[in-house]
Structures are given as C-alpha cells and as structure tokens.
Short mmCIF file of C-alpha atoms and ligand atoms in Angstrom, two decimals:
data_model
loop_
_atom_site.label_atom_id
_atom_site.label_comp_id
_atom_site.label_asym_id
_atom_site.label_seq_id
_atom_site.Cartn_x
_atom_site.Cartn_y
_atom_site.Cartn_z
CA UNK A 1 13.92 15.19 8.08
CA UNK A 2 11.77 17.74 6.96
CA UNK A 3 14.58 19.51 4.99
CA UNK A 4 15.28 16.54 3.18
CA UNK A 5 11.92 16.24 2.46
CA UNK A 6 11.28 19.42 0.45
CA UNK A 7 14.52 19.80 -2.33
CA UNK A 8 12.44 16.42 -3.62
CA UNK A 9 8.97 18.12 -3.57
CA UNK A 10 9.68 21.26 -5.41
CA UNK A 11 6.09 21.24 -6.52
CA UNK A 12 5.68 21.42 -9.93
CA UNK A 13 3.54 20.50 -11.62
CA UNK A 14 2.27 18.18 -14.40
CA UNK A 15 1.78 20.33 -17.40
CA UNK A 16 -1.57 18.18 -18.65
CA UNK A 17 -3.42 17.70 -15.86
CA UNK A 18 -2.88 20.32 -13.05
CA UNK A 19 -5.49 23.36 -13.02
CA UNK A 20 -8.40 21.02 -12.03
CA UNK A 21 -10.97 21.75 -9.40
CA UNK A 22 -9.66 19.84 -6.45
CA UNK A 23 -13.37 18.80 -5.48
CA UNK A 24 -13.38 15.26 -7.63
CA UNK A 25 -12.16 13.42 -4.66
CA UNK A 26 -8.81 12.31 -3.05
CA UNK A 27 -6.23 9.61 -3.50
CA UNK A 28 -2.97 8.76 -2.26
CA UNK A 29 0.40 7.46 -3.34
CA UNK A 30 1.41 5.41 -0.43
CA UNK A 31 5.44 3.77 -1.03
CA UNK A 32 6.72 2.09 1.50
CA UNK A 33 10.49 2.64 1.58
CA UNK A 34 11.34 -0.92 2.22
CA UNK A 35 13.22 -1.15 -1.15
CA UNK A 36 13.69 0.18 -4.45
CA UNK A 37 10.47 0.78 -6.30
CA UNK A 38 10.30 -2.17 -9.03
CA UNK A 39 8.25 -1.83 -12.15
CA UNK A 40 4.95 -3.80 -10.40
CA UNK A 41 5.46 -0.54 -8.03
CA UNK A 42 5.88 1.56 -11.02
CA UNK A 43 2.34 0.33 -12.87
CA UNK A 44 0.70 0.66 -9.58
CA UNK A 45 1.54 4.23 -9.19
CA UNK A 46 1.10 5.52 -12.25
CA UNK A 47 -1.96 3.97 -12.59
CA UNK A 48 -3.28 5.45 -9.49
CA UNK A 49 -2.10 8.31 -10.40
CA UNK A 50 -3.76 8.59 -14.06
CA UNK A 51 -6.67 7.77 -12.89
CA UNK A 52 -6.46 10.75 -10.19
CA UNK A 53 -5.47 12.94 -12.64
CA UNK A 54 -8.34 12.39 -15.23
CA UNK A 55 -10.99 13.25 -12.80
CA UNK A 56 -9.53 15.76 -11.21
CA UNK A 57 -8.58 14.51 -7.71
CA UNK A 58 -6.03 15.42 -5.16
CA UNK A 59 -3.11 13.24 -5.05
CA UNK A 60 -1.21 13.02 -1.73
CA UNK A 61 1.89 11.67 -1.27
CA UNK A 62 2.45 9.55 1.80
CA UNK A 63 5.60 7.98 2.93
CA UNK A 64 4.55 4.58 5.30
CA UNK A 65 7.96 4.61 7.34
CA UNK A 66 6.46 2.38 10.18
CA UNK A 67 7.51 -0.95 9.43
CA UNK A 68 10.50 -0.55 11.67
CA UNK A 69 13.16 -2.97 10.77
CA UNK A 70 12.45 -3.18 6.74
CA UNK A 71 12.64 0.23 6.44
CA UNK A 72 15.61 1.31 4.12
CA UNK A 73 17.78 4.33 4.05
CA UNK A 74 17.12 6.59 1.69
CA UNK A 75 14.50 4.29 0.21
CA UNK A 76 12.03 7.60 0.63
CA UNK A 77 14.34 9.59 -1.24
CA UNK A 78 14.94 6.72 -3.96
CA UNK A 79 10.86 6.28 -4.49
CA UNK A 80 9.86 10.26 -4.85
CA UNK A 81 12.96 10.79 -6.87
CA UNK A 82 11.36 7.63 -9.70
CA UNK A 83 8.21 8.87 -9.08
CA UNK A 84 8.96 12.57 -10.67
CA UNK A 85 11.55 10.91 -12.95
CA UNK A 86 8.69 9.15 -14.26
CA UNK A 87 6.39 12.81 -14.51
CA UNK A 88 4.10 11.93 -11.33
CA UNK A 89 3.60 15.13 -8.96
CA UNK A 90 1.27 15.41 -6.30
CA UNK A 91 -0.77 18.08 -4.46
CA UNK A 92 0.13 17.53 -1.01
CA UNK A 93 2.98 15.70 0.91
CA UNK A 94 5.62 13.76 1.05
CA UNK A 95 3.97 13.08 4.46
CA UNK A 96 6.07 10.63 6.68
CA UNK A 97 3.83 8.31 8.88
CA UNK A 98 6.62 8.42 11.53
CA UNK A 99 6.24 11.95 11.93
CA UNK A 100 3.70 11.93 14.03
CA UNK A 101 2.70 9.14 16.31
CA UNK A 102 0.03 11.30 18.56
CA UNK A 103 -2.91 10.94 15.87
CA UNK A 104 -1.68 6.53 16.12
CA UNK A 105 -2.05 6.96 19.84
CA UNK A 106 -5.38 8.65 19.97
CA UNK A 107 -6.90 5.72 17.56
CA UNK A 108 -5.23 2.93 20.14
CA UNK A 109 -6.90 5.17 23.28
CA UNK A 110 -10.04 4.72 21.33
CA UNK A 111 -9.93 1.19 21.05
CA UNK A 112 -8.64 0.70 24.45
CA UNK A 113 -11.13 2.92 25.60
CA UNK A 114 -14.09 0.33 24.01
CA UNK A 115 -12.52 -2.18 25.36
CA UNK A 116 -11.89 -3.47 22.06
CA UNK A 117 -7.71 -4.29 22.21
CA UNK A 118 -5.69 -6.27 24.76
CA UNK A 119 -2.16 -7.08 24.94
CA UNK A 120 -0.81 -10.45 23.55
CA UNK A 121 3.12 -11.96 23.80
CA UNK A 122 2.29 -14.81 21.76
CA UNK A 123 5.56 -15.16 19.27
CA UNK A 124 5.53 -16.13 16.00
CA UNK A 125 6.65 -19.84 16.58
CA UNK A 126 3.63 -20.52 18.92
CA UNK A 127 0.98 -18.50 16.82
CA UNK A 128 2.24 -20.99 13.61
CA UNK A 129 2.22 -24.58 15.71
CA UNK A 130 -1.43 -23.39 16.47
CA UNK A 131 -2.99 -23.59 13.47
CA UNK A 132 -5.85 -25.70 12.94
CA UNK A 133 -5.24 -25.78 8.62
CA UNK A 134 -2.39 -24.84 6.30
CA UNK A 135 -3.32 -21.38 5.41
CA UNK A 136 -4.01 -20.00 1.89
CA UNK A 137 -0.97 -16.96 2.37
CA UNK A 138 2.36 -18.34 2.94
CA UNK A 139 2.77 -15.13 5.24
CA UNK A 140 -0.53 -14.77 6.81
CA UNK A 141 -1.37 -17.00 10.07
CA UNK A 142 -4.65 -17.22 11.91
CA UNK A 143 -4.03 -15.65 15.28
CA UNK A 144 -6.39 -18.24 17.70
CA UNK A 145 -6.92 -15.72 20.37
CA UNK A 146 -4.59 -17.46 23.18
CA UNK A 147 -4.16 -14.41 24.92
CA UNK A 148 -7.85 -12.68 24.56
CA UNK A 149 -8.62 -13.12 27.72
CA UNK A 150 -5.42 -13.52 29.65
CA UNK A 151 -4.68 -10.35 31.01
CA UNK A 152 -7.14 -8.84 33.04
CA UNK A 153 -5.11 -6.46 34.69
CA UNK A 154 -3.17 -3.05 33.37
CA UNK A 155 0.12 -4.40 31.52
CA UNK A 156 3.30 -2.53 32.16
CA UNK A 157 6.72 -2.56 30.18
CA UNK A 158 8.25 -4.38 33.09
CA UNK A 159 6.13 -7.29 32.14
CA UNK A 160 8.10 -7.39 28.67
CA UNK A 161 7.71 -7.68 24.87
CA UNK A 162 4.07 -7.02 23.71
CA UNK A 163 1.32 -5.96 21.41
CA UNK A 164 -1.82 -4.96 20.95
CA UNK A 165 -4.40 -7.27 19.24
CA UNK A 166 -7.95 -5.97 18.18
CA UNK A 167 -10.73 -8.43 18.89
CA UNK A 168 -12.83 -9.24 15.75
CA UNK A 169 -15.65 -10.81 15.66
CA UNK A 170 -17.11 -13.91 13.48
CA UNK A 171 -18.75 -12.11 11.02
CA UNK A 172 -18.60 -11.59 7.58
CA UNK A 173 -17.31 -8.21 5.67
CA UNK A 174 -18.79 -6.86 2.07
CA UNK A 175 -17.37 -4.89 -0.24
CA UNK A 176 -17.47 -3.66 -3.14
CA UNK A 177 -13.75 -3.62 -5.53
CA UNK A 178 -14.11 -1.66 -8.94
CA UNK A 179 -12.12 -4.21 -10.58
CA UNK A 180 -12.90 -7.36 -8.39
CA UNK A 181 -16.90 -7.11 -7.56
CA UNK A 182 -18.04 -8.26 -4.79
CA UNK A 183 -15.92 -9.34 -2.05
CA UNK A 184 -17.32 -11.24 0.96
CA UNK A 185 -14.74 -11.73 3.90
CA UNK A 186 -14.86 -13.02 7.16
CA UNK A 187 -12.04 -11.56 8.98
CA UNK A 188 -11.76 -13.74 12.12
CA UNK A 189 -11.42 -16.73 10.03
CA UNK A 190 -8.63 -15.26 7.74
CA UNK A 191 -6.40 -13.96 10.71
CA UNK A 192 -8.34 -13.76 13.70
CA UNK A 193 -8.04 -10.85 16.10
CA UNK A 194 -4.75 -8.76 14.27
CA UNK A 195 -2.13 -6.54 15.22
CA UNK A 196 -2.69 -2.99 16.09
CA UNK A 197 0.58 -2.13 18.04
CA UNK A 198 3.32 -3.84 17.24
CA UNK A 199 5.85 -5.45 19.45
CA UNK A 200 8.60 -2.52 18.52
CA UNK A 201 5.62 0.10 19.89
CA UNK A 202 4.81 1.33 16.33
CA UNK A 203 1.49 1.17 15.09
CA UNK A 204 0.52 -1.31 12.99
CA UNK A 205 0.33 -0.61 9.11
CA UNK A 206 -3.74 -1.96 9.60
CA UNK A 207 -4.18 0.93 11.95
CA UNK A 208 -1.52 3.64 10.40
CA UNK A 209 -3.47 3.08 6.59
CA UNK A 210 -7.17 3.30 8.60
CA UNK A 211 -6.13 6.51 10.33
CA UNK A 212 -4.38 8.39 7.80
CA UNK A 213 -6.66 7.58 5.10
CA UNK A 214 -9.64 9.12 7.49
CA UNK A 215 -7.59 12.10 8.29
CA UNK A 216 -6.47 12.66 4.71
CA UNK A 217 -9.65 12.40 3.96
CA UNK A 218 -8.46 9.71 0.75
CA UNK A 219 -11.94 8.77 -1.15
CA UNK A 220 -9.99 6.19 -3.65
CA UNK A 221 -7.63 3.35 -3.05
CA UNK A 222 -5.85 2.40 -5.62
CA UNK A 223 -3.49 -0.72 -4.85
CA UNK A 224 -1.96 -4.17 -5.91
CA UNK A 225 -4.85 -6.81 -5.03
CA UNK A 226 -2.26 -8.50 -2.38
CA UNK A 227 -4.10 -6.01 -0.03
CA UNK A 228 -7.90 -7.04 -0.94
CA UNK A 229 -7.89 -9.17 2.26
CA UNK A 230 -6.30 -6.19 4.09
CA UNK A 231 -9.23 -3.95 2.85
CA UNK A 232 -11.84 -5.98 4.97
CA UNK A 233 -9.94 -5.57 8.54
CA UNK A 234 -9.78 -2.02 7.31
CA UNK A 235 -13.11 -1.66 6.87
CA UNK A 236 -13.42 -3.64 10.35
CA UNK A 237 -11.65 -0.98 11.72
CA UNK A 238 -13.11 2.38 10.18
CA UNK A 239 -16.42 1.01 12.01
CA UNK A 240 -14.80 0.05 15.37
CA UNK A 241 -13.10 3.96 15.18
CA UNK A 242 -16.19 5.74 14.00
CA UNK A 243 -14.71 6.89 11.05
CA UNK A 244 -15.57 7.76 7.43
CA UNK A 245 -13.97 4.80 4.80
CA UNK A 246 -12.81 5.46 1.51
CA UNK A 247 -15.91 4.92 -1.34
CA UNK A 248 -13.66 3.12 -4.00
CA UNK A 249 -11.46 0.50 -4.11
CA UNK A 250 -9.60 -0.39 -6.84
CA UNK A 251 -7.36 -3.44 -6.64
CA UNK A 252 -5.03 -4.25 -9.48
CA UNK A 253 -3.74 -7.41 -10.56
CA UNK A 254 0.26 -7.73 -9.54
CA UNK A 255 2.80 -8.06 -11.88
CA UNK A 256 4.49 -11.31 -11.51
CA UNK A 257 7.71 -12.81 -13.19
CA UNK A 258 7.85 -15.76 -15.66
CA UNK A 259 7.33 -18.46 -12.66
CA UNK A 260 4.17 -16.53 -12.04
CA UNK A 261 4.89 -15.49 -8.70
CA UNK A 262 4.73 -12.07 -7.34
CA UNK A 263 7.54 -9.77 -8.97
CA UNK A 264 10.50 -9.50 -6.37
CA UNK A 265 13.82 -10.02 -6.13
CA UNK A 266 14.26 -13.60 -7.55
CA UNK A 267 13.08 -12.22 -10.79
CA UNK A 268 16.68 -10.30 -11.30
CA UNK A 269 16.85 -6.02 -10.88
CA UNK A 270 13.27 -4.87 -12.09
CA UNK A 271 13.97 -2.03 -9.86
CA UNK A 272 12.91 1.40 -11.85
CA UNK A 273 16.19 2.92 -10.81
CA UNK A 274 18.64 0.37 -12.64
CA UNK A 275 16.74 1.08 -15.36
CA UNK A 276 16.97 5.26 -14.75
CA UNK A 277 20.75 4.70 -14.37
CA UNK A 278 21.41 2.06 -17.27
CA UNK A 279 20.67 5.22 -19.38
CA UNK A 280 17.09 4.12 -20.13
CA UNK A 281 14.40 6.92 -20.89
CA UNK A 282 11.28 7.84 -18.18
CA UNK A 283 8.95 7.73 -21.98
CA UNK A 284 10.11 3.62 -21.88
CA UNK A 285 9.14 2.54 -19.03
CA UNK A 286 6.05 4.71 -19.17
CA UNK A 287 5.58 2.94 -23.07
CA UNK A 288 6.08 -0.38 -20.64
CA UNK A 289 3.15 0.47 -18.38
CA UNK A 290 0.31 1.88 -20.95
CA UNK A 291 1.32 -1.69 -22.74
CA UNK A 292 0.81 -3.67 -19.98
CA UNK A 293 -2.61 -1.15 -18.94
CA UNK A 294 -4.20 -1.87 -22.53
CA UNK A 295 -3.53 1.74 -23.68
CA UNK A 296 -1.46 0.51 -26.66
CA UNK A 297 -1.02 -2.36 -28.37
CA UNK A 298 2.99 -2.22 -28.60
CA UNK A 299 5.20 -1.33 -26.73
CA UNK A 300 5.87 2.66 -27.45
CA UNK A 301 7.56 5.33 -25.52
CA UNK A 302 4.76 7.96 -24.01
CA UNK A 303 5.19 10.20 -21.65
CA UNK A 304 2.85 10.34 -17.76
CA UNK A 305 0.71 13.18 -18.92
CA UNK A 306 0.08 11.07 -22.29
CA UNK A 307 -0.28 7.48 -20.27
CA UNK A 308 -2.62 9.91 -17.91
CA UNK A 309 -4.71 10.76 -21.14
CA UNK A 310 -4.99 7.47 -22.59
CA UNK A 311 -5.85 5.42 -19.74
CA UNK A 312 -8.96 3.43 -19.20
CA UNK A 313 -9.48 1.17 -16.31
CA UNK A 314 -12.27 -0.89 -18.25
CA UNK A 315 -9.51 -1.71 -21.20
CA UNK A 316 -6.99 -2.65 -18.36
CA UNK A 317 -6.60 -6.29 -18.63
CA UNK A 318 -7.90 -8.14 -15.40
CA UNK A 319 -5.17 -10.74 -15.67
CA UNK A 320 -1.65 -10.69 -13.94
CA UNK A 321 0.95 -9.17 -15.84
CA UNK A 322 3.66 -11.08 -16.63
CA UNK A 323 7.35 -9.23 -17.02
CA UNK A 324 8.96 -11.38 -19.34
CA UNK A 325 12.54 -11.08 -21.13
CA UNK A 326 10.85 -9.34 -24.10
CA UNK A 327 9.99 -6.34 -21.72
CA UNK A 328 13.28 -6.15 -20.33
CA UNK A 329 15.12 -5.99 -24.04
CA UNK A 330 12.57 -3.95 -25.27
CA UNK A 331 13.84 -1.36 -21.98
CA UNK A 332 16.98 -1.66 -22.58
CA UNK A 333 16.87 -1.04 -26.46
CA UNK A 334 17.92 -4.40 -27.77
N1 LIG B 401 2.59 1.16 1.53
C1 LIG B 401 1.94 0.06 0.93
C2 LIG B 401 2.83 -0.56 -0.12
O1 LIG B 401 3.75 0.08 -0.60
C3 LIG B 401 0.63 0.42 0.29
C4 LIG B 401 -0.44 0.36 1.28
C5 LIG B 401 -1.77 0.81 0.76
O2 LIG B 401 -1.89 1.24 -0.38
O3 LIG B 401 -2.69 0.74 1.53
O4 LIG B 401 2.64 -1.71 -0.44
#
C-alpha cells in the first residue's frame, strides 16, 4: 500500500504559501474514499485548506479507510489525485487509518479498562422499532441501551456478531463552533450510548477521528456542519480517554442541489473528476469555490494559492450553497 501511496505524494509544494513556521497550529484533510470527491467535497477542502495555509499551519493528509464495506477502490487514489489537481499539498501524510489498528485498540483497552464500553448485538431492525419519537436525522437512531447491562460476563467470538457501545451519560455538551456559536448538546438524547467497535471489528469512525486527531495532534477542524452533532460525542470521548481536543471548530454549511438537499448523487455527476476529464480547468472550479466562499462576486477562474490569499471566513456566506445549472454551464464553458 505504502508504494502506492507515495508516486501521489511527491511533496511539492504550494509555491504561495509553503516556507511558514509550522508552529500556527495543525489541521487535517480527512477524505473518506467512499466515492468520488464531489464539488461540496471540493469547497470543504479547499477551504480548510486556505485557511491552514494563511496562518501558517500544518496540513496533514489523512485517508479514513475504516468504514469497511463503503470503502471504494482506488477512491484514495481518485481524492489525492483532485486534491493536487486542484493545487492543495500537505505537510505530512497520506496517512491510512487502516494502517494501523494497535493505537484503535489501545483507546478500546482504555475504555474497557474504565468500565466504560460493553458489547451489544442489537441489529438495526430492533434498535429502529424502539424508538420512542421519529428522529430529526433520517440516518441517526437513538440507541435505548437494551443491552447496557446484559452481559455481565467476558464475551467471546463464539457468542457471535457484536459491538462495542460506549455508555454516555444524560448530560449536556458545550461548545463553541467559529461559524455556528454556541452549541449545547445532550448526547444521550441524540443517540444514546454509540458505537465504538463496529460489528465488522473496525473501530468506529467516532473513535478512529478522536484518536487520530489527539495523536496528530490536529488543533482545527474544519468540516461540513453534517458532523456538528458528531463533534459533541467527540468531545464526550476526548474526556472519557484523557486526551487533549482540538481548540477550533469550524463547521461549514453543505452544498446542496436545487431540491435543497444535501449534494449527492441524485443531483447528476458533481464529482470533481468528470469535470477534470470533460477537459475543464483546476482555475474553474477553484473560480467556482471563491464564488460560492464570498471571495468574488462572479464567477472567475483563480488558482488555490490565489483562492488561499483571498479567503475570509467572516465574508463566507453562512447559508447553504446551492449548485444550480448556472454553475454547472458556467464549468463547462457554455
Ligand atoms: N472523513 C470524513 C468525511 O469525509 C470527515 C470526518 C471529519 O472531518 O471528521 O466526511
């Protein structure tokens, strides 16, 4: 894997922004290589990694490769390929999550260790015909703790599929998001006691994110704000591991489609590749982005080290952004 890994990573560097003092912090570029990286992906990254660039921080780059059975081929590949197309580089990585499972293991002895995880073979089926009240996320359910306090004894594989659920307790989580203020979150009541270790015996992307963010030592998330709820089990966690959080949080508004909902596959090929292959320029799509970010006021062609210079979280617009037909004829020259 490794080999694979470096002819992507050659290591150059962005001519604008490199000879910074690596002492302004650190951030990461996290893709999960579940897909094609679409232009919501694109925004996010470049944004995350302007903003990294402007105060001089070190960017990682960090492959999450541990959602088992989404996980594409050659989606790894696809993403760091866009992500230099587009004039991105980084200072460390690509890191692949699936590397290394030991540092996942150590964090689940912990818990086990404080008593604070216990096996549950609740399926999906039961966990939904449980709930108490239709639940704000289509995807999310409220786990009611059936099997909290079912096993008392030491579980063994012969005793079939299971994971590992932390227990959280009925309080509420603050925090503070750059863009969103103050956010006030009481995790049992979202989702109840989550997954840490997943039925496939991976770690769970709650505990993978937690751990390598510590170890990484990543001061700055920068995200889409689908994972603001995530960010309070996170936090959850950090304390339950003894570990040092991230200071900022920065969640951006998604990109949605027309219909308003969440850009994705529905919405036609937004993917960042069609685009690289349909003969369209890096400079466009960037143009696309510092649009959308509030860096220009028309669409223009601009390269990353220029979006990287004009950007300015305070002129971002706090809306969604909607990718309408106008975007994808202005991309495609017509
Ligand atoms: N890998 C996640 C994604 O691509 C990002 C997770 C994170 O930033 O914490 O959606």
């Amino acid at each position: 894997m490794r080999e694979r890994q470096t002819d992507v990573n050659q290591g150059d560097q962005s001519k604008h922004h490199t000879k910074t003092p690596k002492t302004a912090g650190v951030t990461r570029l996290a893709p999960s290589p579940t897909g094609a990286l679409h232009l919501g992906n694109v925004r996010t990254f470049l944004v995350n990694w302007a903003m990294a660039r402007q105060k001089g921080m070190k960017v990682i780059l960090r492959v999450e490769n541990l959602d088992g059975p989404r996980v594409k081929v050659g989606a790894d590949r696809g993403a760091i390929e866009i992500l230099r197309w587009l004039g991105m580089d980084w200072d460390e990585g690509p890191y692949y999550q699936r590397d290394d499972l030991a540092v996942y293991e150590a964090a689940m002895a912990t818990l086990k260790k404080k008593g604070l995880v216990y096996p549950c073979r609740c399926t999906r089926r039961e966990i939904e015909s449980a709930q108490s009240a239709p639940h704000g996320d289509e995807h999310e359910l409220q786990y009611p703790g059936t099997c909290r306090d079912k096993f008392n004894h030491e579980i063994d594989d012969g005793e079939g599929e299971f994971a590992w659920r932390v227990k959280v307790p009925s309080s509420e989580v603050v925090y503070e998001d750059v863009l969103c203020g103050t956010q006030r979150m009481d995790v049992q009541s979202q989702v109840g006691d989550f997954v840490m270790w997943t039925k496939m015996g991976l770690p769970a992307y709650q505990l993978a994110v937690v751990v390598d963010d510590a170890r990484q030592g990543v001061t700055e998330v920068v995200r889409g704000d689908d994972l603001l709820r995530s960010t309070a089990r996170q936090l959850f966690l950090y304390r339950s591991l003894g570990l040092q959080s991230p200071a900022r949080w920065v969640h951006l508004p998604l990109v949605v489609g027309e219909d308003g909902r969440r850009l994705a596959k529905r919405h036609g090929d937004t993917r960042a590749a069609m685009y690289r292959d349909a003969g369209v320029c890096a400079e466009r799509l960037v143009g696309l982005m510092a649009y959308w970010c509030g860096i220009t006021n028309q669409r223009i062609e601009m390269s990353a080290g220029e979006f990287a210079d004009g950007f300015d979280l305070g002129k971002m617009p706090r809306e969604q952004v909607v990718f309408g037909a106008e975007d994808h004829a202005w991309l495609m020259g017509e």
